[in-house]
Coordinates of C-alpha atoms in Angstrom, one line a residue:
Chain A
X1 CA 0.4 0.1 -0.1
X2 CA 1.8 3.0 -0.8
X3 CA -0.9 5.8 0.1
X4 CA -2.0 5.8 3.6
X5 CA -5.1 8.3 4.4
X6 CA -4.5 10.2 7.4
X7 CA -6.8 7.8 9.4
X8 CA -5.2 4.8 8.0
X9 CA -2.2 5.9 10.0
X10 CA -3.4 4.0 13.4
X11 CA -4.0 1.0 12.1
X12 CA -0.9 0.8 9.4
X13 CA 1.2 2.0 12.8
X14 CA -0.1 -1.6 14.7
X15 CA 0.0 -3.0 11.1
X16 CA 3.9 -2.0 11.5
X17 CA 4.4 -3.3 14.4
X18 CA 3.2 -6.6 14.3
X19 CA 5.4 -6.9 11.0
X20 CA 7.8 -6.2 13.1
X21 CA 7.3 -8.6 15.8
X22 CA 7.6 -11.5 13.0
X23 CA 10.8 -10.3 11.9
X24 CA 12.0 -10.4 15.1
X25 CA 10.5 -13.9 16.2
X26 CA 12.2 -15.4 13.5
X27 CA 15.7 -14.8 14.5
X28 CA 15.0 -15.9 18.0
X29 CA 13.7 -18.0 20.9
X30 CA 11.6 -16.0 22.3
X31 CA 7.2 -17.1 21.4
X32 CA 5.4 -13.7 20.8
X33 CA 2.5 -15.6 18.6
X34 CA 0.3 -14.4 21.7
X35 CA 1.8 -10.5 21.2
X36 CA 1.6 -10.7 17.6
X37 CA -2.2 -12.1 17.3
X38 CA -2.7 -9.4 19.9
X39 CA -2.1 -6.6 18.4
X40 CA -2.8 -7.9 15.1
X41 CA -7.1 -8.4 16.3
X42 CA -6.2 -4.9 17.8
X43 CA -5.2 -3.7 14.1
X44 CA -8.6 -5.7 12.4
X45 CA -11.0 -3.9 15.2
X46 CA -9.7 -1.0 14.4
X47 CA -9.9 -0.5 11.2
X48 CA -13.5 -2.4 11.1
X49 CA -14.3 0.6 13.0
X50 CA -12.9 2.9 11.8
X51 CA -14.3 1.5 8.4
X52 CA -17.6 1.8 9.7
X53 CA -18.1 5.1 11.2
X54 CA -16.4 6.7 8.2
X55 CA -17.2 11.0 7.3
X56 CA -18.6 12.1 4.6
X57 CA -15.0 13.7 3.8
X58 CA -12.9 10.4 4.5
X59 CA -15.2 8.7 2.3
X60 CA -14.2 11.3 -0.3
X61 CA -10.8 10.7 0.7
X62 CA -11.2 6.9 -0.1
X63 CA -13.0 7.4 -3.3
X64 CA -10.1 9.1 -4.9
X65 CA -7.2 6.9 -3.2
X66 CA -4.6 6.8 -5.6
X67 CA -4.5 2.5 -4.8
X68 CA -8.3 2.3 -5.7
X69 CA -9.1 -0.1 -9.0
X70 CA -9.6 1.8 -11.5
X71 CA -11.9 1.6 -15.0
X72 CA -8.8 -0.8 -17.2
X73 CA -8.2 -2.5 -13.7
X74 CA -12.4 -3.4 -13.9
X75 CA -11.7 -3.8 -17.6
X76 CA -8.9 -6.2 -17.7
X77 CA -10.3 -8.1 -14.6
X78 CA -14.7 -8.5 -16.5
X79 CA -13.7 -7.5 -20.0
X80 CA -12.9 -10.6 -21.9
X81 CA -10.9 -9.6 -25.8
X82 CA -11.3 -6.2 -24.9
X83 CA -10.7 -4.0 -27.9
X84 CA -10.6 -0.7 -27.1
X85 CA -12.2 2.0 -29.7
X86 CA -11.2 6.1 -29.8
X87 CA -12.0 9.3 -31.3
X88 CA -14.5 11.5 -31.4
X89 CA -14.3 11.5 -35.7
X90 CA -14.1 15.3 -34.9
X91 CA -10.9 16.4 -33.7
X92 CA -9.4 14.1 -31.9
X93 CA -9.4 10.8 -29.6
X94 CA -9.7 11.6 -24.9
X95 CA -7.6 9.8 -23.3
X96 CA -9.8 10.9 -20.2
X97 CA -12.8 8.7 -21.7
X98 CA -11.3 4.9 -22.9
X99 CA -13.5 2.5 -24.0
X100 CA -14.1 -0.2 -26.3
X101 CA -15.9 -4.3 -27.6
X102 CA -15.6 -6.9 -24.9
X103 CA -17.3 -9.9 -24.1
X104 CA -19.0 -9.8 -20.4
X105 CA -19.7 -13.2 -19.0
X106 CA -19.7 -14.2 -22.0
X107 CA -21.6 -11.5 -24.2
X108 CA -20.7 -8.3 -25.9
X109 CA -20.7 -5.3 -24.2
X110 CA -19.9 -2.0 -25.0
X111 CA -17.5 -0.2 -21.7
X112 CA -17.5 2.6 -21.3
X113 CA -15.6 5.2 -18.4
X114 CA -12.7 7.8 -16.8
X115 CA -9.4 6.8 -16.0
X116 CA -7.8 8.7 -13.5
X117 CA -4.8 7.1 -14.3
X118 CA -2.3 4.4 -11.8
X119 CA 1.2 7.2 -11.7
X120 CA 2.0 10.6 -12.3
X121 CA 2.5 10.0 -15.9
X122 CA 0.4 7.9 -16.6
X123 CA -2.2 10.3 -14.5
X124 CA -1.5 13.5 -17.0
X125 CA -1.7 11.4 -19.7
X126 CA -5.4 10.9 -19.2
X127 CA -5.7 14.4 -17.3
X128 CA -6.6 13.3 -14.2
X129 CA -10.1 11.7 -15.4
X130 CA -10.7 15.3 -16.8
X131 CA -13.0 14.6 -19.7
X132 CA -13.0 17.3 -22.3
X133 CA -15.6 17.5 -25.4
X134 CA -13.8 15.1 -27.3
X135 CA -14.6 12.8 -24.7
X136 CA -17.6 12.6 -24.0
X137 CA -18.6 12.9 -28.3
X138 CA -16.6 9.8 -28.0
X139 CA -18.7 8.3 -25.3
X140 CA -21.5 8.7 -27.2
X141 CA -20.5 7.4 -30.6
X142 CA -19.7 4.1 -28.9
X143 CA -23.7 4.5 -27.0
X144 CA -25.2 5.1 -30.9
X145 CA -23.0 1.6 -31.7
X146 CA -23.8 -0.7 -29.2
X147 CA -27.8 0.6 -29.8
X148 CA -27.0 -0.9 -33.5
X149 CA -26.2 -4.3 -32.5
X150 CA -28.2 -3.9 -29.9
X151 CA -25.0 -4.5 -27.2
X152 CA -26.0 -3.5 -23.6
X153 CA -23.3 -0.2 -22.4
X154 CA -21.9 -0.4 -18.7
X155 CA -19.4 2.9 -17.9
X156 CA -17.7 3.3 -14.9
X157 CA -17.7 6.6 -13.1
X158 CA -14.7 7.8 -11.6
X159 CA -13.7 11.7 -12.4
X160 CA -13.2 14.9 -10.1
X161 CA -15.2 16.4 -12.8
X162 CA -15.3 17.8 -16.2
X163 CA -11.8 19.3 -17.8
X164 CA -11.9 23.3 -17.2
X165 CA -10.2 24.9 -19.8
X166 CA -10.2 27.2 -22.7
X167 CA -9.8 24.3 -24.9
X168 CA -12.8 22.5 -23.7
X169 CA -14.7 26.0 -23.3
X170 CA -13.9 26.5 -27.0
X171 CA -15.4 22.9 -28.2
X172 CA -18.8 23.3 -26.5
X173 CA -17.8 21.0 -23.3
X174 CA -21.6 21.7 -21.7
X175 CA -22.9 20.6 -25.2
X176 CA -20.7 17.7 -25.6
X177 CA -21.8 16.7 -21.9
X178 CA -25.6 18.0 -22.8
X179 CA -25.4 15.6 -25.2
X180 CA -24.2 12.6 -23.7
X181 CA -26.8 13.0 -20.9
X182 CA -29.0 12.8 -24.3
X183 CA -28.1 9.9 -25.7
X184 CA -27.6 7.8 -22.3
X185 CA -31.5 9.0 -21.8
X186 CA -33.1 8.0 -25.3
X187 CA -30.4 4.3 -25.9
X188 CA -32.6 1.7 -26.5
X189 CA -30.4 -0.9 -24.8
X190 CA -29.5 -1.6 -21.5
X191 CA -27.2 1.0 -19.6
X192 CA -25.9 0.3 -16.2
X193 CA -23.4 2.8 -14.8
X194 CA -21.0 2.0 -11.7
X195 CA -19.4 5.1 -9.7
X196 CA -16.0 3.4 -8.5
X197 CA -14.4 6.1 -7.3
X198 CA -15.6 10.0 -7.7
X199 CA -18.6 10.8 -9.5
X200 CA -17.8 14.4 -9.7
X201 CA -20.8 17.0 -11.7
X202 CA -21.8 17.1 -14.6
X203 CA -18.8 15.3 -15.7
X204 CA -19.8 11.6 -14.1
X205 CA -24.0 12.6 -14.4
X206 CA -22.6 12.8 -18.2
X207 CA -21.9 8.2 -18.5
X208 CA -24.3 7.9 -15.4
X209 CA -28.1 8.3 -16.5
X210 CA -28.7 5.2 -16.8
X211 CA -31.2 2.7 -16.0
X212 CA -29.5 1.5 -13.2
X213 CA -26.8 3.2 -11.5
X214 CA -24.6 1.6 -8.8
X215 CA -22.4 3.1 -6.0
X216 CA -19.2 1.3 -4.5
X217 CA -19.7 1.4 -0.3
X218 CA -16.7 4.2 -0.6
X219 CA -17.4 6.0 -3.4
X220 CA -18.9 10.0 -3.6
X221 CA -21.8 10.8 -6.7
X222 CA -21.3 14.7 -5.9
X223 CA -22.7 18.2 -7.9
X224 CA -19.5 20.3 -6.3
X225 CA -16.7 18.8 -4.5
X226 CA -16.3 19.7 -1.2
X227 CA -13.6 21.7 -2.0
X228 CA -15.6 23.7 -4.2
X229 CA -18.4 23.6 -1.9
X230 CA -16.4 25.2 1.0
X231 CA -14.5 28.5 -1.4
X232 CA -17.9 29.5 -2.4
X233 CA -20.7 28.9 0.6
X234 CA -18.4 29.6 3.7
X235 CA -15.7 31.0 1.9
X236 CA -13.1 29.2 2.9
X237 CA -11.1 26.0 1.5
X238 CA -10.6 23.9 5.0
X239 CA -14.3 24.1 5.3
X240 CA -14.4 21.1 3.2
X241 CA -15.4 18.0 5.9
X242 CA -18.4 20.4 6.5
X243 CA -19.0 21.0 2.7
X244 CA -18.7 17.3 2.4
X245 CA -21.0 16.5 5.6
X246 CA -23.7 19.0 4.0
X247 CA -24.3 18.1 0.1
X248 CA -24.8 14.7 0.8
X249 CA -22.6 12.4 -1.6
X250 CA -21.8 8.8 0.2
X251 CA -23.6 6.0 -1.7
X252 CA -25.8 5.5 2.1
X253 CA -27.1 8.8 1.8
X254 CA -27.8 9.0 -2.5
X255 CA -29.4 5.6 -2.2
X256 CA -31.2 7.1 1.1
X257 CA -32.8 9.3 -1.6
X258 CA -33.6 7.6 -4.2
X259 CA -30.5 9.0 -6.4
X260 CA -28.7 5.7 -7.0
X261 CA -29.9 1.9 -7.1
X262 CA -27.7 -0.5 -5.1
X263 CA -24.4 0.1 -3.2
X264 CA -22.1 -2.1 -3.9
X265 CA -20.4 -3.5 -0.5
X266 CA -16.2 -3.0 -0.3
X267 CA -13.7 -5.5 1.4
X268 CA -13.4 -3.8 5.3
X269 CA -10.8 -1.1 4.3
X270 CA -12.0 -0.4 1.6
X271 CA -11.5 -1.4 -1.9
X272 CA -7.6 -0.4 -2.3
X273 CA -7.3 -2.8 0.4
X274 CA -8.9 -5.7 -1.3
X275 CA -9.2 -4.9 -5.1
X276 CA -10.0 -7.8 -6.2
X277 CA -13.1 -8.7 -4.2
X278 CA -13.9 -5.6 -5.2
X279 CA -13.8 -6.3 -8.8
X280 CA -15.9 -9.5 -8.5
X281 CA -18.3 -7.5 -6.1
X282 CA -18.8 -5.3 -9.1
X283 CA -18.8 -7.6 -11.5
X284 CA -21.7 -9.9 -10.0
X285 CA -24.0 -6.6 -9.1
X286 CA -23.3 -5.9 -13.1
X287 CA -24.6 -9.2 -14.4
X288 CA -27.5 -9.2 -11.4
X289 CA -28.9 -6.0 -12.8
X290 CA -27.3 -6.8 -16.9
X291 CA -30.1 -10.2 -16.1
X292 CA -32.8 -8.1 -15.0
X293 CA -32.4 -5.5 -17.8
X294 CA -32.3 -8.1 -20.8
X295 CA -35.7 -9.0 -22.5
X296 CA -37.1 -5.8 -22.6
X297 CA -37.5 -4.1 -26.2
X298 CA -35.7 -0.6 -26.5
X299 CA -38.4 1.7 -26.0
X300 CA -39.9 -0.1 -22.9
X301 CA -36.2 0.5 -21.5
X302 CA -36.2 4.2 -22.3
X303 CA -39.4 4.7 -21.2
X304 CA -38.8 3.0 -17.3
X305 CA -35.1 5.2 -17.9
X306 CA -37.1 8.4 -18.1
X307 CA -39.7 7.4 -15.3
X308 CA -36.7 6.8 -13.0
X309 CA -35.4 10.1 -13.3
X310 CA -38.3 11.5 -13.3
X311 CA -39.7 10.1 -10.2
X312 CA -37.1 11.6 -8.6
X313 CA -37.3 14.2 -6.1
X314 CA -40.7 14.6 -6.3
X315 CA -42.9 14.1 -2.9
X316 CA -43.7 10.2 -2.1
X317 CA -47.4 9.7 -2.8
X318 CA -49.7 8.1 0.4
Chain B
X1 CA -28.0 67.3 -12.4
X2 CA -28.0 63.7 -13.4
X3 CA -24.4 62.8 -11.6
X4 CA -25.0 65.2 -8.5
X5 CA -28.4 63.3 -7.5
X6 CA -27.4 59.7 -8.9
X7 CA -23.8 59.8 -7.5
X8 CA -22.4 62.6 -5.3
X9 CA -25.5 63.0 -3.1
X10 CA -26.1 59.3 -1.9
X11 CA -22.5 59.4 -1.1
X12 CA -22.8 62.0 0.6
X13 CA -25.5 60.7 2.3
X14 CA -24.1 57.8 2.7
X15 CA -21.0 59.8 5.1
X16 CA -23.6 61.2 7.0
X17 CA -25.5 58.2 7.6
X18 CA -23.2 55.8 8.0
X19 CA -24.8 53.3 10.6
X20 CA -28.1 54.3 10.7
X21 CA -30.6 51.9 8.7
X22 CA -30.6 53.2 5.3
X23 CA -34.0 55.4 4.8
X24 CA -37.1 53.8 2.8
X25 CA -37.0 55.5 -0.5
X26 CA -37.0 54.5 -3.4
X27 CA -34.2 53.1 -4.9
X28 CA -32.0 55.9 -7.3
X29 CA -33.5 56.7 -10.1
X30 CA -30.4 56.9 -11.5
X31 CA -28.7 53.2 -12.5
X32 CA -25.2 53.2 -13.8
X33 CA -24.7 51.2 -16.4
X34 CA -22.4 48.4 -15.8
X35 CA -20.5 48.3 -19.1
X36 CA -20.0 51.4 -20.1
X37 CA -20.5 53.0 -16.7
X38 CA -22.8 55.8 -17.3
X39 CA -25.7 56.7 -15.8
X40 CA -29.1 56.0 -17.2
X41 CA -33.1 57.6 -15.9
X42 CA -34.7 55.0 -14.8
X43 CA -37.5 55.7 -17.5
X44 CA -35.1 55.6 -20.2
X45 CA -34.0 52.3 -19.3
X46 CA -37.1 50.7 -19.3
X47 CA -38.0 52.7 -22.4
X48 CA -35.4 50.8 -24.2
X49 CA -36.1 47.4 -22.7
X50 CA -33.3 47.8 -20.0
X51 CA -30.2 48.2 -22.2
X52 CA -27.9 50.3 -22.6
X53 CA -29.2 53.6 -24.3
X54 CA -25.1 54.2 -25.1
X55 CA -23.4 51.5 -25.4
X56 CA -26.1 48.5 -25.3
X57 CA -25.3 46.6 -22.2
X58 CA -28.3 44.2 -22.3
X59 CA -29.2 44.4 -18.5
X60 CA -30.4 41.3 -16.9
X61 CA -34.5 41.0 -16.8
X62 CA -36.8 38.9 -14.9
X63 CA -39.5 36.6 -15.6
X64 CA -42.0 38.9 -16.2
X65 CA -40.0 41.2 -18.3
X66 CA -39.8 37.9 -21.0
X67 CA -43.8 37.1 -20.5
X68 CA -44.6 40.8 -21.0
X69 CA -41.9 40.9 -24.3
X70 CA -42.4 38.3 -25.5
X71 CA -45.9 37.1 -25.5
X72 CA -48.1 38.5 -27.5
X73 CA -49.7 41.1 -26.0
X74 CA -53.4 39.9 -24.0
X75 CA -52.7 36.3 -24.9
X76 CA -50.8 34.8 -21.8
X77 CA -51.4 33.6 -18.3
X78 CA -48.8 32.0 -15.9
X79 CA -48.8 28.8 -15.8
X80 CA -49.1 27.0 -11.9
X81 CA -46.3 25.3 -11.2
X82 CA -45.4 22.3 -8.9
X83 CA -44.1 22.3 -5.7
X84 CA -41.5 20.1 -4.5
X85 CA -40.2 19.1 -0.7
X86 CA -38.1 21.8 0.1
X87 CA -35.0 21.4 1.4
X88 CA -34.4 17.9 1.2
X89 CA -30.7 17.5 2.5
X90 CA -31.8 20.2 5.6
X91 CA -28.5 21.6 3.8
X92 CA -26.7 24.7 6.1
X93 CA -24.1 26.5 5.6
X94 CA -23.2 29.6 7.3
X95 CA -26.8 30.6 6.7
X96 CA -29.6 27.7 6.5
X97 CA -30.8 27.0 2.7
X98 CA -34.2 27.4 3.7
X99 CA -33.4 30.9 4.9
X100 CA -31.7 31.4 1.7
X101 CA -35.1 30.4 0.2
X102 CA -37.2 32.6 2.4
X103 CA -35.3 36.2 1.9
X104 CA -34.6 34.7 -2.6
X105 CA -38.9 34.2 -2.4
X106 CA -38.9 38.0 -0.9
X107 CA -36.5 39.4 -2.8
X108 CA -38.7 38.2 -5.8
X109 CA -41.9 37.7 -5.3
X110 CA -41.5 34.3 -7.2
X111 CA -42.0 30.7 -6.0
X112 CA -38.1 29.7 -7.5
X113 CA -35.5 30.9 -10.3
X114 CA -37.8 29.2 -13.4
X115 CA -41.7 30.4 -13.8
X116 CA -43.7 29.8 -17.2
X117 CA -46.3 31.1 -19.4
X118 CA -48.6 29.9 -22.2
X119 CA -49.2 32.5 -25.0
X120 CA -48.8 33.4 -28.7
X121 CA -46.0 34.1 -29.9
X122 CA -47.0 36.1 -33.7
X123 CA -50.4 33.7 -32.8
X124 CA -48.4 30.4 -32.7
X125 CA -49.1 28.5 -29.4
X126 CA -45.7 28.4 -27.1
X127 CA -44.8 27.9 -23.3
X128 CA -42.6 30.6 -22.4
X129 CA -40.4 29.4 -19.1
X130 CA -37.8 31.8 -18.3
X131 CA -34.7 31.9 -15.6
X132 CA -34.6 34.5 -12.9
X133 CA -31.3 34.8 -12.4
X134 CA -32.1 37.6 -9.2
X135 CA -33.3 34.4 -7.4
X136 CA -30.4 32.2 -6.0
X137 CA -28.6 33.0 -9.6
X138 CA -31.1 31.2 -11.3
X139 CA -29.5 28.1 -10.1
X140 CA -31.7 25.2 -10.9
X141 CA -32.8 22.7 -8.1
X142 CA -35.6 20.5 -7.5
X143 CA -38.0 23.2 -7.8
X144 CA -36.4 24.3 -11.2
X145 CA -36.0 20.8 -13.1
X146 CA -39.7 20.1 -11.7
X147 CA -40.9 23.3 -13.6
X148 CA -39.1 22.7 -16.8
X149 CA -40.7 19.3 -17.1
X150 CA -44.2 21.3 -16.0
X151 CA -43.9 23.0 -18.8
X152 CA -42.5 21.4 -21.0
X153 CA -45.4 19.0 -20.1
X154 CA -47.7 21.7 -21.1
X155 CA -46.2 22.1 -24.2
X156 CA -47.3 18.4 -25.4
X157 CA -50.1 18.8 -24.2
X158 CA -50.8 22.5 -26.0
X159 CA -49.5 21.0 -29.4
X160 CA -47.8 24.4 -28.1
X161 CA -43.7 25.2 -29.1
X162 CA -41.6 25.3 -26.1
X163 CA -39.2 28.8 -25.6
X164 CA -37.2 28.8 -22.7
X165 CA -34.5 31.8 -22.1
X166 CA -32.0 31.2 -19.6
X167 CA -30.0 32.9 -17.1
X168 CA -28.1 30.3 -13.9
X169 CA -25.5 30.0 -12.3
X170 CA -25.3 26.4 -12.9
X171 CA -27.3 23.7 -10.2
X172 CA -27.9 24.8 -6.9
X173 CA -25.7 23.2 -4.1
X174 CA -27.7 23.6 -1.4
X175 CA -29.7 20.6 -3.0
X176 CA -26.5 18.6 -3.7
X177 CA -27.0 15.6 -6.1
X178 CA -30.4 15.7 -6.1
X179 CA -29.8 19.6 -8.2
X180 CA -27.3 17.1 -10.0
X181 CA -30.0 15.1 -11.4
X182 CA -32.0 17.5 -12.7
X183 CA -30.1 17.7 -15.8
X184 CA -31.1 14.6 -16.2
X185 CA -34.7 15.8 -15.5
X186 CA -34.8 18.4 -17.8
X187 CA -32.6 16.9 -20.7
X188 CA -35.9 14.5 -20.6
X189 CA -38.6 17.0 -21.0
X190 CA -37.0 18.6 -23.6
X191 CA -36.3 15.0 -25.5
X192 CA -40.6 14.8 -25.2
X193 CA -40.7 17.8 -26.4
X194 CA -38.4 17.2 -30.1
X195 CA -40.1 14.1 -30.1
X196 CA -43.7 14.9 -30.2
X197 CA -42.1 17.8 -33.1
X198 CA -42.5 20.5 -31.7
X199 CA -40.1 23.2 -31.3
X200 CA -37.8 23.5 -29.1
X201 CA -36.0 27.2 -28.8
X202 CA -32.9 29.0 -26.2
X203 CA -32.7 31.5 -25.6
X204 CA -29.2 31.9 -23.7
X205 CA -29.2 35.4 -21.3
X206 CA -26.8 36.6 -19.1
X207 CA -25.1 34.1 -18.0
X208 CA -25.6 31.2 -18.2
X209 CA -23.2 28.3 -17.0
X210 CA -22.7 25.2 -15.4
X211 CA -24.7 22.4 -15.1
X212 CA -28.3 24.3 -16.6
X213 CA -26.1 24.5 -20.5
X214 CA -24.6 21.5 -19.8
X215 CA -27.9 20.3 -20.0
X216 CA -31.4 22.4 -21.3
X217 CA -30.0 25.2 -22.2
X218 CA -27.2 23.4 -25.3
X219 CA -29.9 20.7 -26.9
X220 CA -32.2 23.8 -28.3
X221 CA -33.2 22.8 -31.8
X222 CA -31.9 26.9 -32.3
X223 CA -30.0 28.6 -29.9
X224 CA -30.3 32.3 -29.8
X225 CA -28.1 34.6 -27.4
X226 CA -28.5 38.4 -25.9
X227 CA -24.7 40.0 -27.2
X228 CA -22.7 39.8 -24.7
X229 CA -23.9 37.3 -22.5
X230 CA -21.4 34.7 -20.9
X231 CA -22.5 31.6 -21.7
X232 CA -20.1 29.0 -21.0
X233 CA -19.7 25.6 -18.6
X234 CA -17.0 26.2 -16.5
X235 CA -17.1 29.7 -14.5
X236 CA -13.6 32.0 -16.3
X237 CA -12.3 32.0 -12.8
X238 CA -11.9 28.3 -11.8
X239 CA -10.6 28.4 -15.2
X240 CA -8.1 30.4 -15.0
X241 CA -7.3 29.3 -11.9
X242 CA -6.7 25.5 -13.1
X243 CA -4.5 26.8 -16.0
X244 CA -2.8 29.8 -15.3
X245 CA -3.3 31.8 -17.5
X246 CA -4.9 35.0 -18.5
X247 CA -8.7 34.6 -20.6
X248 CA -8.6 35.5 -24.6
X249 CA -10.4 38.3 -24.5
X250 CA -14.0 38.3 -25.3
X251 CA -14.1 34.6 -23.5
X252 CA -17.5 32.8 -23.0
X253 CA -18.9 36.0 -24.3
X254 CA -22.1 35.1 -27.2
X255 CA -20.3 36.6 -30.1
X256 CA -17.5 33.5 -28.7
X257 CA -20.2 31.2 -29.0
X258 CA -21.2 32.2 -31.8
X259 CA -18.0 32.1 -33.7
X260 CA -16.9 28.7 -32.4
X261 CA -20.5 27.4 -33.9
X262 CA -22.1 27.1 -30.1
X263 CA -25.3 29.1 -31.3
X264 CA -27.1 30.3 -33.9
X265 CA -27.4 33.8 -33.4
X266 CA -26.5 36.6 -31.6
X267 CA -29.7 38.9 -31.5
X268 CA -30.4 42.1 -29.8
X269 CA -33.1 42.1 -27.4
X270 CA -34.9 44.9 -28.9
X271 CA -35.0 41.9 -32.6
X272 CA -35.7 38.6 -29.6
X273 CA -40.1 38.7 -30.1
X274 CA -39.9 39.3 -33.7
X275 CA -36.9 36.9 -34.5
X276 CA -38.8 33.6 -32.6
X277 CA -42.1 35.0 -34.3
X278 CA -40.0 34.2 -37.6
X279 CA -38.8 30.9 -36.6
X280 CA -41.7 29.7 -34.8
X281 CA -43.6 31.1 -38.6
X282 CA -41.1 28.8 -40.0
X283 CA -41.4 26.2 -38.5
X284 CA -44.9 25.2 -38.0
X285 CA -46.3 27.3 -41.5
X286 CA -44.1 25.3 -43.4
X287 CA -47.2 26.4 -46.3
X288 CA -47.9 29.9 -46.2
X289 CA -51.1 30.3 -44.6
X290 CA -53.6 30.4 -47.3
X291 CA -54.1 34.5 -49.0
X292 CA -57.4 36.2 -48.0
X293 CA -60.0 34.3 -49.4
X294 CA -61.0 37.1 -52.3
X295 CA -64.7 36.7 -53.6
X296 CA -64.7 34.5 -56.5
X297 CA -67.2 36.8 -58.6
X298 CA -67.8 36.9 -62.6
X299 CA -65.9 40.3 -62.6
X300 CA -68.3 42.6 -64.7
X301 CA -67.4 43.7 -67.5
X302 CA -68.5 47.2 -67.1
X303 CA -66.2 49.3 -64.6
X304 CA -63.0 48.4 -61.9
X305 CA -64.4 48.2 -59.0
X306 CA -62.4 50.6 -56.7
X307 CA -61.0 48.3 -54.0
X308 CA -62.6 48.2 -50.3
X309 CA -60.0 50.1 -48.4
X310 CA -60.7 48.1 -44.9
X311 CA -56.8 48.2 -44.9
X312 CA -57.1 44.3 -42.6
X313 CA -54.8 42.3 -43.9
X314 CA -56.2 38.5 -43.2

């Protein structure tokens, strides 16, 4: 584990001691096994206790953890014969949004998602998962292609937001996002979205106006970053933890508000401590939802998807 | 005298009355143009549709103004807009969201940042939805989203064109992700209008940014922008901070969007109504109205008939 979040440090300390004792044990006659077991159980308890009541701000940090599985990891594990497709056919290929054809549990699908990149070099290349208009236009192209061949669309959402820049504005960032949302909502094939990390604002919903929107347990999905919100409403960036709380952007909050359909549990200590387990859980959840959606015809899918979104935030009857 | 009454006097008054509550007299009779900074007498400003007579700067105006200036006189009435649950997140920053809402409602005498009316433009049926920047920066939360959906539904029911005048800073942060999903909800409303074969026209006014631009404001069949209006996705300050560069002159202005292919035309406020009327006429009356029926009478060969001067063309 390369990156430690602040609140993980006491856990890491205990785990470090366990390691040290194990090392000592090797070259010594002393029996340290009791002490090791004691510390191990303390570390496990602390981890469980910490993750059982993460604050919204802590969840934001977990959601952005650099070791968290990303688009490429999900595709490598869940999609066979992945065949990346590139370009918006108008201007460029945007590495912030990846996509292509592949087989998920045997069936052909179109997979699309933001990729943040694993190390500094990759992050720069993928622009930290912040797409430009050509990224959203590529997404639209791939969704339409999927529709032509009756293939379900899977999207993995993980972005701080759409790229704010002169070039992006010049080429119609807003229009590109609007078209992408509209495309999701018109699509006559099933579309399942998973918010796997950070679901940042318009750049996220551009790929998440879906039949089913799933969220990983410690992912977030927000109209604005807690830092941005604090800067505007509190006029103080250090109020980000308060803003995080107020924005109610955790998976649990959003499930309660009826804005997402399911929360996919992460292993204890977050996805970054159990990458394979997390990816498998996501795969199983997608499979379940795809099975429910398959067999419905295009217009029925569109109608149900629209009804679902139109019902959001409306007063509940009775 | 203008500068005396409007500038010097208030200044002196402010000096003298510092600390005492503001007197309940009407605000200045003079307005300063935020662009050229010249003073304009309020009546001149109203007569000029709140366009600066000196530099043509288009000032922000609200729903009532748009209803009156865009819809055929006497043809329209306001739509009653749906109620939505208030403050679903119980949001509180330095102030409670409910208090901010009450202040905005008191200031604007409106329920929220979008109002709609049904009427006619050039005789053709129209539902006109107008955003109000005075109401919490025109931000889009559930109330705006729901009002937009309701207005679009009315257009469907009445087989009317749907015209939207935008002015918004974007999504309403105080409603969190609920405001984000309004981007999807309003988009669905637009799709339904379009699928019904009805025109959807967007008039972009100053300012239109964020989640509003990135949803229904950029999905029009035709995009009209008012001169000088700031239109964009990311705020200029955010971009400047991100790229640490100065922004090009005219960046995100209506004319810049026209040059970059994002709007069809930039139209002066004086021509807005006529432009909408012409567009709707072209879209909805593909065949010209039949010419006034002339009585088919066998022309008597005796004398030419003087045309009757009734002066009422069809």
